[in-house]
Each structure stands twice: as structure tokens, then as C-alpha cells.
XYZ file of C-alpha atoms in Angstrom:
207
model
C 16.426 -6.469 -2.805
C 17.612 -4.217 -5.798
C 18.033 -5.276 -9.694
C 20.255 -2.762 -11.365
C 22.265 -1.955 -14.312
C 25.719 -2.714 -13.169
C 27.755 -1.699 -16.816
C 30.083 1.415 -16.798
C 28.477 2.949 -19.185
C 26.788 6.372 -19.790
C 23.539 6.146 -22.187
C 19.724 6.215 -22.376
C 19.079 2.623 -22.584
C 17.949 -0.891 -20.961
C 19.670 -3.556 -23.656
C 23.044 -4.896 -23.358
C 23.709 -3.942 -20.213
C 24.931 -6.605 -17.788
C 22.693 -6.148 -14.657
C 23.275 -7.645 -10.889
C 21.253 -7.933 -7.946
C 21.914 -7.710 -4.223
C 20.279 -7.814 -1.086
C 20.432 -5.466 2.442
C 18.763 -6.131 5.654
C 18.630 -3.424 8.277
C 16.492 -2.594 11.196
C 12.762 -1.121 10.351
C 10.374 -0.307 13.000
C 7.058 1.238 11.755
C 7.139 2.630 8.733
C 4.020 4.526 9.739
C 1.993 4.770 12.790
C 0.095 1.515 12.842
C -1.482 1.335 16.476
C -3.007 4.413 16.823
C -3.976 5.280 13.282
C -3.004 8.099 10.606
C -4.023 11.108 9.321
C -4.093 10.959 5.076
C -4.463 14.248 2.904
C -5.120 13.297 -1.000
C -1.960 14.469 -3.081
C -1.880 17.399 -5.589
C 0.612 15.188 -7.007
C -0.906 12.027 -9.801
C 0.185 8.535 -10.142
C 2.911 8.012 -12.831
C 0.188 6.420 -15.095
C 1.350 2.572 -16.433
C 1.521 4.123 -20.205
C 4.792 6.602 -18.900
C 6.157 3.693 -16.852
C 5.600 0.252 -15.534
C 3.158 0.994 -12.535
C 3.054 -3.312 -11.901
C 7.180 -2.883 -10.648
C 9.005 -1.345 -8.103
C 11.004 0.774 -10.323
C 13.221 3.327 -8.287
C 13.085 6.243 -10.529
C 8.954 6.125 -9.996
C 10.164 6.614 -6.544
C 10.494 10.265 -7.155
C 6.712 10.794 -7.465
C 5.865 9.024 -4.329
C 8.704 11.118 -2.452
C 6.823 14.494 -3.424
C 3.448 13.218 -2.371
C 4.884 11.768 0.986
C 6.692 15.247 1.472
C 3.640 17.396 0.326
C 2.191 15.532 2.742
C 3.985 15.849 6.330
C 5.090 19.500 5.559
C 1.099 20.341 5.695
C 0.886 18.508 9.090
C -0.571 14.819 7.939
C 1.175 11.369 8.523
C 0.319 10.525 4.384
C -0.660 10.576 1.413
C -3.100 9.644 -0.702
C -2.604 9.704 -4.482
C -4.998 9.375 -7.411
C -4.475 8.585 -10.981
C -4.737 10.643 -13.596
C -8.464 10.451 -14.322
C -9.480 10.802 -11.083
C -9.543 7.340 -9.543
C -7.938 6.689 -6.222
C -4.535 4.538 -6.567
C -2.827 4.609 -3.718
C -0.635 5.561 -0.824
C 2.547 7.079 -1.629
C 4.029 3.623 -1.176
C 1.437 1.803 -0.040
C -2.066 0.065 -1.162
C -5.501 1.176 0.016
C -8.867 -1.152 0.894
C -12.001 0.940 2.203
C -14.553 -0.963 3.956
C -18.449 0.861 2.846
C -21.322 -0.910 3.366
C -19.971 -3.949 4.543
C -17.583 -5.009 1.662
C -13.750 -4.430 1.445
C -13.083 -2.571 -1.917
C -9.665 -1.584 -2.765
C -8.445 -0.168 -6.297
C -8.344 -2.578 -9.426
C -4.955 -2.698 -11.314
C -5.579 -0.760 -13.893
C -5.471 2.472 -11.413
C -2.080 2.318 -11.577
C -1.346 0.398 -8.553
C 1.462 -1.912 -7.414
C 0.335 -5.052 -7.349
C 1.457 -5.575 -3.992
C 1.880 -9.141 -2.291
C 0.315 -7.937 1.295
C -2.752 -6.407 -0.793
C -2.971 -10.104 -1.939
C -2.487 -11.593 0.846
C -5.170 -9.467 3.007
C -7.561 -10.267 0.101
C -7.374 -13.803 1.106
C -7.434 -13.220 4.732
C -10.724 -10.662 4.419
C -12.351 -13.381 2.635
C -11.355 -16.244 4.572
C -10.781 -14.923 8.201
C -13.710 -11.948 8.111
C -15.970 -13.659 6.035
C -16.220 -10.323 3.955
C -16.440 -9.789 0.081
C -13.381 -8.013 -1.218
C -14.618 -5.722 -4.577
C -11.717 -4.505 -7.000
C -13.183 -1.655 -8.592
C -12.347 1.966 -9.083
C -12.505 4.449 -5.967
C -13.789 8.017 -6.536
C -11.960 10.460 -4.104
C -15.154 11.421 -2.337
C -15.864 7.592 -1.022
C -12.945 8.280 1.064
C -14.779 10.837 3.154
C -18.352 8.500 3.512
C -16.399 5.199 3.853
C -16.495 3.549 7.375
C -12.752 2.229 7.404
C -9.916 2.796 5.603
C -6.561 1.515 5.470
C -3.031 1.179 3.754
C -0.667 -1.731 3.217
C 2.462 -2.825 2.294
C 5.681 -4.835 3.640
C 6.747 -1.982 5.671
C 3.441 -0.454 5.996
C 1.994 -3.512 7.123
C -1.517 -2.541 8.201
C -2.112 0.944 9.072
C -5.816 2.178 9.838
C -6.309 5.612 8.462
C -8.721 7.779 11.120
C -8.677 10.798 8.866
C -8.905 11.985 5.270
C -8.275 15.845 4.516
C -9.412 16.508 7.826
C -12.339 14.438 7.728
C -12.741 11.179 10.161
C -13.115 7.844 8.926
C -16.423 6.567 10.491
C -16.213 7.333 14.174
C -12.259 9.082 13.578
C -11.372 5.584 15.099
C -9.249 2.485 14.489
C -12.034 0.364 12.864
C -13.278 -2.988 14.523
C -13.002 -4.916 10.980
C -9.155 -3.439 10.661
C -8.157 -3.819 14.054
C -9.326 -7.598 13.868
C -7.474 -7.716 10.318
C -4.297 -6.055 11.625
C -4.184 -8.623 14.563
C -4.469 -11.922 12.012
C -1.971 -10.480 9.943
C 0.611 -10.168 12.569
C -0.069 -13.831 13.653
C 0.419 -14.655 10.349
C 3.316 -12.636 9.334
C 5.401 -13.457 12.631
C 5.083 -17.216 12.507
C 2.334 -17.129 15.237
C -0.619 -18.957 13.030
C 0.224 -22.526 11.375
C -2.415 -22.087 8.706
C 0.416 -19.437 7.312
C 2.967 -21.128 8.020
C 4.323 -21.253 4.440
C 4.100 -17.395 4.151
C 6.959 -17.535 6.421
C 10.680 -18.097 6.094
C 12.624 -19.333 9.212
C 16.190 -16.711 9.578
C 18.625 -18.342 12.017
């Protein structure tokens, strides 16, 4: 789906403009690996921080920031990236949200890390709570938890759930899929292909 300025006009501006909307479906397939796991590498590039623009929306021009990371990336040999903000903090993929699990609680950046607040983050908050029986912590993420946590893993509509086995060259517990995310990953796709009638209503029937 894509909200956009549709007057023929030239000009810095977002009022009186008439806007439209429209809608493409096309075959996806994995937008990353999400079987046998990724390799991540944290980005020289920052997260466009919410007081340059909107971090909360999926604007396309922020788009530009994620494409260098994701490029940066898979020219130095990984399958992603992993951005911070510009204190520090870890935000994100390049287009995708992050959860660690250390010490037996999910913990995945707050919003005010400049992340999207993405409906799949919310929805694996509620299954983590609800199907693992696990705490979920929003708090900030220092870059070095990455490399001590014992699972990690990015989300997101085409993401979906895809366990990360390596940071900068480091493994992610055992360099493994973990148990906690393989057992997530498989309730999700119950839940996300009509499989599971507790989530029914997260689904829309296409005929």
C-alpha cells in the first residue's frame, strides 16, 4: 500500500496537495533467509533519528538510509544489517525489528530508539507472552548485548521471523537457530497462514 502526493506540482511542501493511495500485490518469497538463520554485521550507517523525520511511519524517502545499511551490508559478505541510533542504542534491522532473548527474557528496543513500530513486533509480543510464557522487556539495547545474548532475531511482514546465528562474526549462543525462536517462528506461521483459530481474526480470507 502507498499514500502519495498525487498534484502536478513542483515544490518543497506537504499542504494542499491532493494525495491518493493505491495498492499492489506481487509474489514475495523470503525476504531473508528464515530457516537456516542469518549472518548480521552492525551498520556504520545511524538511524534517521525521529527529530529529522517521523521514525513511527513508513516514509519512503527514510528508505534511503536503510538501502545503504542493507548494501553496506551484503557487499562485506553478511545477509544484514543491524543499525543503531544515534546515541548508541540498537534500533533495528535495516527494515526490520529486533528482540534478543538474555537471561531468559525477550527484550527488544523501546520506541524511542527510533524504531518502526511494527505490527509483527506487536504481535510476537503477545505471542512471547502468551504462547512462551516469557517476559518481553522494552528497553534500550547496547551494541555489545548483541554479542553475549543467547538468541536473536528480526521481524517484519516480509521478514517474518528470521533467527540471526551471527553478529560481526560472532555466534549467537551456540551459532544456532535458537529453541525459543524456532518454537516462536513455528506459532507465528500457524497463526499468520490461517492454521491456529485462536488468530483467526489476524487473518483476512483472499478468494
Amino acid at each position: 500500500p502507498l499514500l502519495y502526493t498525487s498534484s502536478e506540482e513542483i515544490g518543497v511542501r506537504l499542504h494542499n496537495l491532493n494525495r491518493a493511495f493505491f495498492i499492489y500485490a506481487v509474489p514475495f518469497g523470503n525476504y531473508v533467509e528464515i530457516e537456516a538463520g542469518i549472518r548480521c554485521t552492525v551498520s556504520s550507517w545511524r538511524r534517521v533519528p525521529d527529530q529529522a523525520l517521523p521514525a513511527r511511519a513508513k516514509i519512503t524517502g527514510s528508505y534511503a538510509q536503510a538501502a545503504l545499511a542493507k548494501s553496506e551490508a551484503v557487499e562485506n559478505g553478511f545477509d544484514e544489517a543491524i543499525v543503531l541510533s544515534v546515541d548508541g542504542h540498537v534500533s533495528e534491522g535495516s527494515a526490520e525489528n529486533l528482540f534478543m532473548l538474555k537471561d531468559g527474557a525477550f527484550i527488544t528496543p523501546p520506541v524511542t530508539d527510533d524504531i518502526l513500530e511494527g505490527i509483527t513486533r506487536q504481535l510476537l509480543m503477545k505471542m512471547i507472552n502468551e504462547e512462551l510464557n516469557l517476559p518481553v522487556l522494552e528497553r534500550s539495547i547496547d551494541r555489545t548485548e548483541l554479542y553475549t545474548c543467547d538468541e536473536l532475531l528480526l521481524c517484519g511482514t516480509g521478514a517474518q521471523i528470521s533467527p540471526v546465528i551471527e553478529v560481526d562474526r560472532r555466534p549467537v549462543g551456540d551459532g544456532k537457530v535458537g529453541e525459543f525462536t524456532q518454537e516462536l517462528q513455528n506459532i507465528y506461521f500457524g497463526a499468520v497462514r490461517g492454521e491456529t483459530p485462536k488468530y483467526k481474526d489476524w487473518t483476512i480470507p483472499v478468494y
